[in-house]
Amino acid sequence: MTSLNTRRFLKVAGLIAAGLWLAACGKQEPAAPAAAPAAAPAKVYVVGTDAAYAPFESQNERGEIVGFDIEIVSAIAAKAGMEVKFVNTPWEGIFNSLNQGDRDLLVSAITITDERRQSMDFTAPYFDAVQLIAVRQDSPVTKFEDLKTLKVGVQTGTTGDEVVTQLLGKDNANVRRFESTPLALKELESGGVDAVVADNGVINHYVANNSSAAFKTVSDSSFAPEQYGIAVRKGNTELLAKLNEGLAAIRADGTYDRIYAKYFGAPAAAPAASK
């Protein structure tokens, strides 16, 4: 009997062991938790700027885009929690690049005008400007009207182009148009034109940094005050609000004044009302 009981015990034990082994083999490991979806990369806002308009935007010896406008937008972006990338964009196509979606915003010493407002939106003004005349030191020009019979250089499509065209006439061959204001000023230096009309910030910067050109400047009360704004596509209220919020913040904490003084040597005047 003992032998028989032993055999039965071993047989039952073997069956139990086999059952446990099969149960273990059939046991499924719990599924690993699903990985969290990757966060969408932060949007980089592409900023178009015509980097041939010192001191507002230009390229340094390393090809980097630098200038007053660049520092202002960079400071605004930091306050607004935005990432920006500046792309050199020729003036002739800069507005099309915005409207077609190739650029998210523009900063390029762009004067706010009623005509431009029809196709784009602007931030609050960030810079006050006015047209200024550059002539050679021996020029008899003392006022804008004196340019009526002279060859005048302007940058195509700028407000300087507009005011000179109004004075001399749309089809007057004496209006000489250039891709940039520095090119027009080089032409003045070589004697190809008698005067250049452009924004005061650019004219003053060029005259101060090119003493060998022997230029002088002539102001005229007929030139209307102008204001620069940062342009966005028409109806892009979300981006416009971010930019205005950042601009207000850098004005409030003194950042704007520090940048202004760096480029223009004096504290900025209080902003005038937008026209």
PDB file of C-alpha atoms in Angstrom:
ATOM      1  CA  MET A   1       0.000   0.000   0.000  1.00  0.00           C
ATOM      2  CA  THR A   2       2.752   2.374   0.820  1.00  0.00           C
ATOM      3  CA  SER A   3       4.284   1.973  -2.630  1.00  0.00           C
ATOM      4  CA  LEU A   4       0.921   2.485  -4.276  1.00  0.00           C
ATOM      5  CA  ASN A   5       0.206   5.617  -2.243  1.00  0.00           C
ATOM      6  CA  THR A   6       3.623   6.970  -3.123  1.00  0.00           C
ATOM      7  CA  ARG A   7       3.013   6.453  -6.828  1.00  0.00           C
ATOM      8  CA  ARG A   8      -0.376   8.139  -6.579  1.00  0.00           C
ATOM      9  CA  PHE A   9       1.163  11.073  -4.696  1.00  0.00           C
ATOM     10  CA  LEU A  10       3.884  11.514  -7.292  1.00  0.00           C
ATOM     11  CA  LYS A  11       1.351  11.337 -10.110  1.00  0.00           C
ATOM     12  CA  VAL A  12      -0.879  13.988  -8.517  1.00  0.00           C
ATOM     13  CA  ALA A  13       2.111  16.188  -7.718  1.00  0.00           C
ATOM     14  CA  GLY A  14       3.266  15.892 -11.327  1.00  0.00           C
ATOM     15  CA  LEU A  15      -0.146  16.921 -12.611  1.00  0.00           C
ATOM     16  CA  ILE A  16      -0.236  19.911 -10.276  1.00  0.00           C
ATOM     17  CA  ALA A  17       3.269  20.975 -11.337  1.00  0.00           C
ATOM     18  CA  ALA A  18       2.346  20.644 -15.007  1.00  0.00           C
ATOM     19  CA  GLY A  19      -0.746  22.753 -14.451  1.00  0.00           C
ATOM     20  CA  LEU A  20       1.238  25.442 -12.688  1.00  0.00           C
ATOM     21  CA  TRP A  21       3.800  25.476 -15.506  1.00  0.00           C
ATOM     22  CA  LEU A  22       1.086  25.814 -18.167  1.00  0.00           C
ATOM     23  CA  ALA A  23      -0.586  28.604 -16.169  1.00  0.00           C
ATOM     24  CA  ALA A  24       2.717  30.430 -15.889  1.00  0.00           C
ATOM     25  CA  CYS A  25       3.346  30.085 -19.616  1.00  0.00           C
ATOM     26  CA  GLY A  26      -0.085  31.407 -20.434  1.00  0.00           C
ATOM     27  CA  LYS A  27       0.197  34.403 -18.130  1.00  0.00           C
ATOM     28  CA  GLN A  28       0.454  37.718 -20.087  1.00  0.00           C
ATOM     29  CA  GLU A  29       2.649  40.537 -18.942  1.00  0.00           C
ATOM     30  CA  PRO A  30       0.802  43.845 -18.532  1.00  0.00           C
ATOM     31  CA  ALA A  31       1.173  46.125 -21.588  1.00  0.00           C
ATOM     32  CA  ALA A  32       3.727  48.898 -21.241  1.00  0.00           C
ATOM     33  CA  PRO A  33       2.079  52.304 -20.861  1.00  0.00           C
ATOM     34  CA  ALA A  34       1.752  54.190 -24.154  1.00  0.00           C
ATOM     35  CA  ALA A  35       4.373  56.860 -24.656  1.00  0.00           C
ATOM     36  CA  ALA A  36       3.076  60.397 -24.251  1.00  0.00           C
ATOM     37  CA  PRO A  37       2.703  62.198 -27.604  1.00  0.00           C
ATOM     38  CA  ALA A  38       5.703  64.368 -28.452  1.00  0.00           C
ATOM     39  CA  ALA A  39       5.150  68.054 -27.792  1.00  0.00           C
ATOM     40  CA  ALA A  40       4.717  70.105 -30.940  1.00  0.00           C
ATOM     41  CA  PRO A  41       7.825  72.158 -31.682  1.00  0.00           C
ATOM     42  CA  ALA A  42       7.528  75.828 -30.746  1.00  0.00           C
ATOM     43  CA  LYS A  43       6.597  78.041 -33.667  1.00  0.00           C
ATOM     44  CA  VAL A  44       9.423  80.131 -35.048  1.00  0.00           C
ATOM     45  CA  TYR A  45       8.105  83.402 -36.452  1.00  0.00           C
ATOM     46  CA  VAL A  46       9.901  84.408 -39.658  1.00  0.00           C
ATOM     47  CA  VAL A  47      10.694  88.125 -39.743  1.00  0.00           C
ATOM     48  CA  GLY A  48      11.333  89.777 -43.106  1.00  0.00           C
ATOM     49  CA  THR A  49      13.734  92.708 -43.145  1.00  0.00           C
ATOM     50  CA  ASP A  50      15.638  94.527 -45.892  1.00  0.00           C
ATOM     51  CA  ALA A  51      19.100  94.470 -44.334  1.00  0.00           C
ATOM     52  CA  ALA A  52      20.448  97.471 -46.246  1.00  0.00           C
ATOM     53  CA  TYR A  53      19.112 100.305 -44.126  1.00  0.00           C
ATOM     54  CA  ALA A  54      21.566 101.047 -41.331  1.00  0.00           C
ATOM     55  CA  PRO A  55      21.187 101.787 -38.507  1.00  0.00           C
ATOM     56  CA  PHE A  56      17.808 100.041 -38.542  1.00  0.00           C
ATOM     57  CA  GLU A  57      18.852  96.811 -40.258  1.00  0.00           C
ATOM     58  CA  SER A  58      22.066  95.798 -41.983  1.00  0.00           C
ATOM     59  CA  GLN A  59      24.517  92.913 -42.167  1.00  0.00           C
ATOM     60  CA  ASN A  60      27.775  92.902 -40.225  1.00  0.00           C
ATOM     61  CA  GLU A  61      31.087  91.470 -41.419  1.00  0.00           C
ATOM     62  CA  ARG A  62      29.935  87.966 -40.390  1.00  0.00           C
ATOM     63  CA  GLY A  63      26.744  88.239 -42.404  1.00  0.00           C
ATOM     64  CA  GLU A  64      24.548  88.569 -39.300  1.00  0.00           C
ATOM     65  CA  ILE A  65      21.528  90.860 -39.484  1.00  0.00           C
ATOM     66  CA  VAL A  66      21.901  93.604 -36.888  1.00  0.00           C
ATOM     67  CA  GLY A  67      20.459  97.007 -36.082  1.00  0.00           C
ATOM     68  CA  PHE A  68      17.915  98.968 -34.104  1.00  0.00           C
ATOM     69  CA  ASP A  69      14.871  97.213 -35.590  1.00  0.00           C
ATOM     70  CA  ILE A  70      16.438  93.808 -34.999  1.00  0.00           C
ATOM     71  CA  GLU A  71      17.115  94.500 -31.330  1.00  0.00           C
ATOM     72  CA  ILE A  72      13.651  95.973 -30.814  1.00  0.00           C
ATOM     73  CA  VAL A  73      11.856  92.946 -32.285  1.00  0.00           C
ATOM     74  CA  SER A  74      14.157  90.538 -30.431  1.00  0.00           C
ATOM     75  CA  ALA A  75      13.321  92.292 -27.148  1.00  0.00           C
ATOM     76  CA  ILE A  76       9.598  92.280 -27.964  1.00  0.00           C
ATOM     77  CA  ALA A  77       9.747  88.564 -28.790  1.00  0.00           C
ATOM     78  CA  ALA A  78      11.500  87.783 -25.494  1.00  0.00           C
ATOM     79  CA  LYS A  79       8.760  89.577 -23.554  1.00  0.00           C
ATOM     80  CA  ALA A  80       5.999  87.887 -25.565  1.00  0.00           C
ATOM     81  CA  GLY A  81       7.513  84.391 -25.276  1.00  0.00           C
ATOM     82  CA  MET A  82       8.063  84.131 -29.025  1.00  0.00           C
ATOM     83  CA  GLU A  83      10.937  82.719 -31.048  1.00  0.00           C
ATOM     84  CA  VAL A  84      11.892  84.742 -34.119  1.00  0.00           C
ATOM     85  CA  LYS A  85      14.145  84.259 -37.117  1.00  0.00           C
ATOM     86  CA  PHE A  86      15.260  87.213 -39.249  1.00  0.00           C
ATOM     87  CA  VAL A  87      15.487  86.720 -43.013  1.00  0.00           C
ATOM     88  CA  ASN A  88      17.033  89.281 -45.352  1.00  0.00           C
ATOM     89  CA  THR A  89      14.266  90.208 -47.784  1.00  0.00           C
ATOM     90  CA  PRO A  90      14.690  92.739 -50.631  1.00  0.00           C
ATOM     91  CA  TRP A  91      12.453  95.774 -50.244  1.00  0.00           C
ATOM     92  CA  GLU A  92      10.895  95.332 -53.696  1.00  0.00           C
ATOM     93  CA  GLY A  93       9.262  92.063 -52.660  1.00  0.00           C
ATOM     94  CA  ILE A  94       8.967  92.470 -48.911  1.00  0.00           C
ATOM     95  CA  PHE A  95       5.218  93.150 -48.769  1.00  0.00           C
ATOM     96  CA  ASN A  96       4.416  90.286 -51.139  1.00  0.00           C
ATOM     97  CA  SER A  97       6.454  87.948 -48.929  1.00  0.00           C
ATOM     98  CA  LEU A  98       4.157  88.845 -46.026  1.00  0.00           C
ATOM     99  CA  ASN A  99       0.893  88.559 -47.938  1.00  0.00           C
ATOM    100  CA  GLN A 100       1.886  85.212 -49.470  1.00  0.00           C
ATOM    101  CA  GLY A 101       2.762  83.750 -46.067  1.00  0.00           C
ATOM    102  CA  ASP A 102       6.524  83.454 -46.596  1.00  0.00           C
ATOM    103  CA  ARG A 103       7.062  85.883 -43.699  1.00  0.00           C
ATOM    104  CA  ASP A 104       5.040  86.127 -40.501  1.00  0.00           C
ATOM    105  CA  LEU A 105       5.929  89.744 -39.778  1.00  0.00           C
ATOM    106  CA  LEU A 106       8.033  92.546 -41.195  1.00  0.00           C
ATOM    107  CA  VAL A 107      10.317  95.047 -39.518  1.00  0.00           C
ATOM    108  CA  SER A 108      12.228  97.267 -41.894  1.00  0.00           C
ATOM    109  CA  ALA A 109      11.759 100.945 -40.994  1.00  0.00           C
ATOM    110  CA  ILE A 110       8.281 100.626 -42.503  1.00  0.00           C
ATOM    111  CA  THR A 111       6.264 103.821 -42.327  1.00  0.00           C
ATOM    112  CA  ILE A 112       2.636 103.317 -41.346  1.00  0.00           C
ATOM    113  CA  THR A 113       0.467 104.752 -44.134  1.00  0.00           C
ATOM    114  CA  ASP A 114      -3.239 104.557 -44.930  1.00  0.00           C
ATOM    115  CA  GLU A 115      -2.440 102.856 -48.226  1.00  0.00           C
ATOM    116  CA  ARG A 116      -0.383 100.135 -46.556  1.00  0.00           C
ATOM    117  CA  ARG A 117      -3.043  99.620 -43.901  1.00  0.00           C
ATOM    118  CA  GLN A 118      -5.400  98.422 -46.630  1.00  0.00           C
ATOM    119  CA  SER A 119      -3.337  95.269 -47.174  1.00  0.00           C
ATOM    120  CA  MET A 120      -1.601  94.682 -43.823  1.00  0.00           C
ATOM    121  CA  ASP A 121      -1.942  95.479 -40.131  1.00  0.00           C
ATOM    122  CA  PHE A 122       0.546  97.411 -37.996  1.00  0.00           C
ATOM    123  CA  THR A 123       1.520  97.402 -34.361  1.00  0.00           C
ATOM    124  CA  ALA A 124       1.526 100.558 -32.318  1.00  0.00           C
ATOM    125  CA  PRO A 125       4.265 102.896 -33.642  1.00  0.00           C
ATOM    126  CA  TYR A 126       7.765 102.203 -32.350  1.00  0.00           C
ATOM    127  CA  PHE A 127       9.758 104.987 -34.035  1.00  0.00           C
ATOM    128  CA  ASP A 128       9.111 108.573 -35.169  1.00  0.00           C
ATOM    129  CA  ALA A 129      10.754 109.658 -38.421  1.00  0.00           C
ATOM    130  CA  VAL A 130      10.681 112.378 -41.062  1.00  0.00           C
ATOM    131  CA  GLN A 131      12.156 112.804 -44.526  1.00  0.00           C
ATOM    132  CA  LEU A 132      15.536 114.537 -44.854  1.00  0.00           C
ATOM    133  CA  ILE A 133      17.556 115.791 -47.807  1.00  0.00           C
ATOM    134  CA  ALA A 134      21.224 114.947 -48.325  1.00  0.00           C
ATOM    135  CA  VAL A 135      23.326 117.082 -50.660  1.00  0.00           C
ATOM    136  CA  ARG A 136      27.018 117.779 -51.171  1.00  0.00           C
ATOM    137  CA  GLN A 137      28.588 120.461 -48.976  1.00  0.00           C
ATOM    138  CA  ASP A 138      28.807 122.968 -51.866  1.00  0.00           C
ATOM    139  CA  SER A 139      25.157 122.525 -52.895  1.00  0.00           C
ATOM    140  CA  PRO A 140      22.958 125.651 -52.978  1.00  0.00           C
ATOM    141  CA  VAL A 141      19.896 123.634 -51.901  1.00  0.00           C
ATOM    142  CA  THR A 142      18.242 125.061 -48.786  1.00  0.00           C
ATOM    143  CA  LYS A 143      14.695 123.683 -49.075  1.00  0.00           C
ATOM    144  CA  PHE A 144      12.697 120.919 -50.737  1.00  0.00           C
ATOM    145  CA  GLU A 145      11.380 123.187 -53.508  1.00  0.00           C
ATOM    146  CA  ASP A 146      14.973 123.689 -54.691  1.00  0.00           C
ATOM    147  CA  LEU A 147      15.009 120.097 -55.942  1.00  0.00           C
ATOM    148  CA  LYS A 148      12.428 120.718 -58.676  1.00  0.00           C
ATOM    149  CA  THR A 149      15.004 121.027 -61.451  1.00  0.00           C
ATOM    150  CA  LEU A 150      17.622 118.656 -60.013  1.00  0.00           C
ATOM    151  CA  LYS A 151      18.328 114.924 -60.255  1.00  0.00           C
ATOM    152  CA  VAL A 152      17.109 113.348 -57.020  1.00  0.00           C
ATOM    153  CA  GLY A 153      17.906 109.851 -55.771  1.00  0.00           C
ATOM    154  CA  VAL A 154      15.370 107.819 -53.794  1.00  0.00           C
ATOM    155  CA  GLN A 155      14.832 104.212 -52.776  1.00  0.00           C
ATOM    156  CA  THR A 156      12.111 102.630 -54.876  1.00  0.00           C
ATOM    157  CA  GLY A 157       8.743 102.298 -53.178  1.00  0.00           C
ATOM    158  CA  THR A 158       9.591 104.287 -50.058  1.00  0.00           C
ATOM    159  CA  THR A 159       7.907 107.367 -48.657  1.00  0.00           C
ATOM    160  CA  GLY A 160      10.927 109.310 -49.913  1.00  0.00           C
ATOM    161  CA  ASP A 161      10.048 108.101 -53.405  1.00  0.00           C
ATOM    162  CA  GLU A 162       6.461 109.247 -52.846  1.00  0.00           C
ATOM    163  CA  VAL A 163       7.262 112.810 -51.747  1.00  0.00           C
ATOM    164  CA  VAL A 164       9.829 113.360 -54.504  1.00  0.00           C
ATOM    165  CA  THR A 165       7.419 111.993 -57.107  1.00  0.00           C
ATOM    166  CA  GLN A 166       4.774 114.449 -55.887  1.00  0.00           C
ATOM    167  CA  LEU A 167       7.233 117.334 -56.261  1.00  0.00           C
ATOM    168  CA  LEU A 168       8.840 116.413 -59.582  1.00  0.00           C
ATOM    169  CA  GLY A 169       6.073 114.393 -61.241  1.00  0.00           C
ATOM    170  CA  LYS A 170       5.520 110.678 -61.729  1.00  0.00           C
ATOM    171  CA  ASP A 171       7.283 110.363 -65.092  1.00  0.00           C
ATOM    172  CA  ASN A 172      10.057 112.879 -64.500  1.00  0.00           C
ATOM    173  CA  ALA A 173      13.383 111.371 -65.554  1.00  0.00           C
ATOM    174  CA  ASN A 174      15.116 113.370 -62.820  1.00  0.00           C
ATOM    175  CA  VAL A 175      13.677 111.017 -60.205  1.00  0.00           C
ATOM    176  CA  ARG A 176      16.388 108.358 -59.971  1.00  0.00           C
ATOM    177  CA  ARG A 177      15.236 105.214 -58.173  1.00  0.00           C
ATOM    178  CA  PHE A 178      17.610 102.764 -56.473  1.00  0.00           C
ATOM    179  CA  GLU A 179      17.277  99.410 -54.713  1.00  0.00           C
ATOM    180  CA  SER A 180      18.515 100.914 -51.451  1.00  0.00           C
ATOM    181  CA  THR A 181      19.177 104.293 -49.893  1.00  0.00           C
ATOM    182  CA  PRO A 182      22.930 103.607 -49.483  1.00  0.00           C
ATOM    183  CA  LEU A 183      23.143 103.031 -53.257  1.00  0.00           C
ATOM    184  CA  ALA A 184      21.420 106.366 -53.847  1.00  0.00           C
ATOM    185  CA  LEU A 185      23.853 108.065 -51.469  1.00  0.00           C
ATOM    186  CA  LYS A 186      26.811 106.479 -53.265  1.00  0.00           C
ATOM    187  CA  GLU A 187      25.422 107.939 -56.481  1.00  0.00           C
ATOM    188  CA  LEU A 188      25.260 111.346 -54.802  1.00  0.00           C
ATOM    189  CA  GLU A 189      28.877 110.972 -53.765  1.00  0.00           C
ATOM    190  CA  SER A 190      29.939 110.211 -57.332  1.00  0.00           C
ATOM    191  CA  GLY A 191      27.914 113.108 -58.768  1.00  0.00           C
ATOM    192  CA  GLY A 192      25.267 111.015 -60.520  1.00  0.00           C
ATOM    193  CA  VAL A 193      22.471 112.768 -58.623  1.00  0.00           C
ATOM    194  CA  ASP A 194      22.242 116.179 -56.979  1.00  0.00           C
ATOM    195  CA  ALA A 195      20.366 115.151 -53.849  1.00  0.00           C
ATOM    196  CA  VAL A 196      18.906 112.165 -52.014  1.00  0.00           C
ATOM    197  CA  VAL A 197      15.679 112.179 -50.026  1.00  0.00           C
ATOM    198  CA  ALA A 198      15.156 109.455 -47.420  1.00  0.00           C
ATOM    199  CA  ASP A 199      14.280 108.886 -43.769  1.00  0.00           C
ATOM    200  CA  ASN A 200      16.231 111.068 -41.359  1.00  0.00           C
ATOM    201  CA  GLY A 201      17.623 108.159 -39.329  1.00  0.00           C
ATOM    202  CA  VAL A 202      19.279 106.617 -42.368  1.00  0.00           C
ATOM    203  CA  ILE A 203      20.542 109.911 -43.825  1.00  0.00           C
ATOM    204  CA  ASN A 204      22.009 111.065 -40.505  1.00  0.00           C
ATOM    205  CA  HIS A 205      23.681 107.704 -39.894  1.00  0.00           C
ATOM    206  CA  TYR A 206      25.281 107.706 -43.353  1.00  0.00           C
ATOM    207  CA  VAL A 207      26.514 111.305 -43.103  1.00  0.00           C
ATOM    208  CA  ALA A 208      27.979 110.686 -39.629  1.00  0.00           C
ATOM    209  CA  ASN A 209      29.810 107.553 -40.739  1.00  0.00           C
ATOM    210  CA  ASN A 210      31.024 108.753 -44.160  1.00  0.00           C
ATOM    211  CA  SER A 211      32.724 112.079 -43.513  1.00  0.00           C
ATOM    212  CA  SER A 212      34.799 111.732 -46.677  1.00  0.00           C
ATOM    213  CA  ALA A 213      31.605 112.064 -48.735  1.00  0.00           C
ATOM    214  CA  ALA A 214      31.357 115.693 -47.586  1.00  0.00           C
ATOM    215  CA  PHE A 215      27.563 115.755 -47.356  1.00  0.00           C
ATOM    216  CA  LYS A 216      25.255 118.104 -45.499  1.00  0.00           C
ATOM    217  CA  THR A 217      21.622 117.648 -44.619  1.00  0.00           C
ATOM    218  CA  VAL A 218      18.666 119.915 -45.307  1.00  0.00           C
ATOM    219  CA  SER A 219      15.380 119.656 -43.435  1.00  0.00           C
ATOM    220  CA  ASP A 220      12.079 121.084 -44.630  1.00  0.00           C
ATOM    221  CA  SER A 221       8.916 121.863 -42.699  1.00  0.00           C
ATOM    222  CA  SER A 222       6.787 120.524 -45.556  1.00  0.00           C
ATOM    223  CA  PHE A 223       7.820 116.952 -44.714  1.00  0.00           C
ATOM    224  CA  ALA A 224       5.063 115.300 -42.691  1.00  0.00           C
ATOM    225  CA  PRO A 225       5.982 113.351 -39.543  1.00  0.00           C
ATOM    226  CA  GLU A 226       6.105 109.595 -40.073  1.00  0.00           C
ATOM    227  CA  GLN A 227       5.978 106.591 -37.766  1.00  0.00           C
ATOM    228  CA  TYR A 228       7.332 103.074 -38.163  1.00  0.00           C
ATOM    229  CA  GLY A 229       5.334 100.008 -37.269  1.00  0.00           C
ATOM    230  CA  ILE A 230       5.830  96.234 -37.338  1.00  0.00           C
ATOM    231  CA  ALA A 231       3.640  94.750 -40.077  1.00  0.00           C
ATOM    232  CA  VAL A 232       1.635  91.511 -39.941  1.00  0.00           C
ATOM    233  CA  ARG A 233      -0.818  89.947 -42.371  1.00  0.00           C
ATOM    234  CA  LYS A 234      -4.228  91.576 -42.471  1.00  0.00           C
ATOM    235  CA  GLY A 235      -6.456  90.092 -39.785  1.00  0.00           C
ATOM    236  CA  ASN A 236      -3.724  88.325 -37.807  1.00  0.00           C
ATOM    237  CA  THR A 237      -5.036  89.716 -34.535  1.00  0.00           C
ATOM    238  CA  GLU A 238      -3.386  87.059 -32.348  1.00  0.00           C
ATOM    239  CA  LEU A 239       0.143  87.885 -33.502  1.00  0.00           C
ATOM    240  CA  LEU A 240      -0.590  91.608 -33.471  1.00  0.00           C
ATOM    241  CA  ALA A 241      -1.703  91.404 -29.834  1.00  0.00           C
ATOM    242  CA  LYS A 242       1.485  89.529 -28.848  1.00  0.00           C
ATOM    243  CA  LEU A 243       3.686  92.122 -30.522  1.00  0.00           C
ATOM    244  CA  ASN A 244       1.828  95.073 -29.001  1.00  0.00           C
ATOM    245  CA  GLU A 245       2.027  93.455 -25.571  1.00  0.00           C
ATOM    246  CA  GLY A 246       5.787  92.960 -25.948  1.00  0.00           C
ATOM    247  CA  LEU A 247       6.292  96.502 -27.246  1.00  0.00           C
ATOM    248  CA  ALA A 248       4.406  97.968 -24.293  1.00  0.00           C
ATOM    249  CA  ALA A 249       6.505  95.854 -21.922  1.00  0.00           C
ATOM    250  CA  ILE A 250       9.875  96.997 -23.296  1.00  0.00           C
ATOM    251  CA  ARG A 251       8.751 100.614 -23.168  1.00  0.00           C
ATOM    252  CA  ALA A 252       7.640 100.188 -19.550  1.00  0.00           C
ATOM    253  CA  ASP A 253      10.818  98.540 -18.235  1.00  0.00           C
ATOM    254  CA  GLY A 254      13.329 100.824 -19.997  1.00  0.00           C
ATOM    255  CA  THR A 255      14.545  98.269 -22.565  1.00  0.00           C
ATOM    256  CA  TYR A 256      13.319 100.385 -25.462  1.00  0.00           C
ATOM    257  CA  ASP A 257      15.125 103.492 -24.209  1.00  0.00           C
ATOM    258  CA  ARG A 258      18.387 101.581 -23.755  1.00  0.00           C
ATOM    259  CA  ILE A 259      18.261 100.260 -27.325  1.00  0.00           C
ATOM    260  CA  TYR A 260      17.291 103.677 -28.695  1.00  0.00           C
ATOM    261  CA  ALA A 261      20.178 105.392 -26.907  1.00  0.00           C
ATOM    262  CA  LYS A 262      22.617 102.785 -28.233  1.00  0.00           C
ATOM    263  CA  TYR A 263      21.816 103.718 -31.828  1.00  0.00           C
ATOM    264  CA  PHE A 264      20.773 107.360 -31.633  1.00  0.00           C
ATOM    265  CA  GLY A 265      22.672 108.643 -28.623  1.00  0.00           C
ATOM    266  CA  ALA A 266      19.743 110.155 -26.748  1.00  0.00           C
ATOM    267  CA  PRO A 267      16.653 108.988 -24.910  1.00  0.00           C
ATOM    268  CA  ALA A 268      13.662 108.318 -27.117  1.00  0.00           C
ATOM    269  CA  ALA A 269      10.938 110.947 -27.205  1.00  0.00           C
ATOM    270  CA  ALA A 270       7.485 109.952 -26.045  1.00  0.00           C
ATOM    271  CA  PRO A 271       5.669 108.219 -28.926  1.00  0.00           C
ATOM    272  CA  ALA A 272       3.393 110.447 -30.942  1.00  0.00           C
ATOM    273  CA  ALA A 273      -0.154 109.412 -31.728  1.00  0.00           C
ATOM    274  CA  SER A 274      -0.421 107.212 -34.807  1.00  0.00           C
ATOM    275  CA  LYS A 275      -1.654 109.052 -37.908  1.00  0.00           C
TER     276      LYS A 275
END
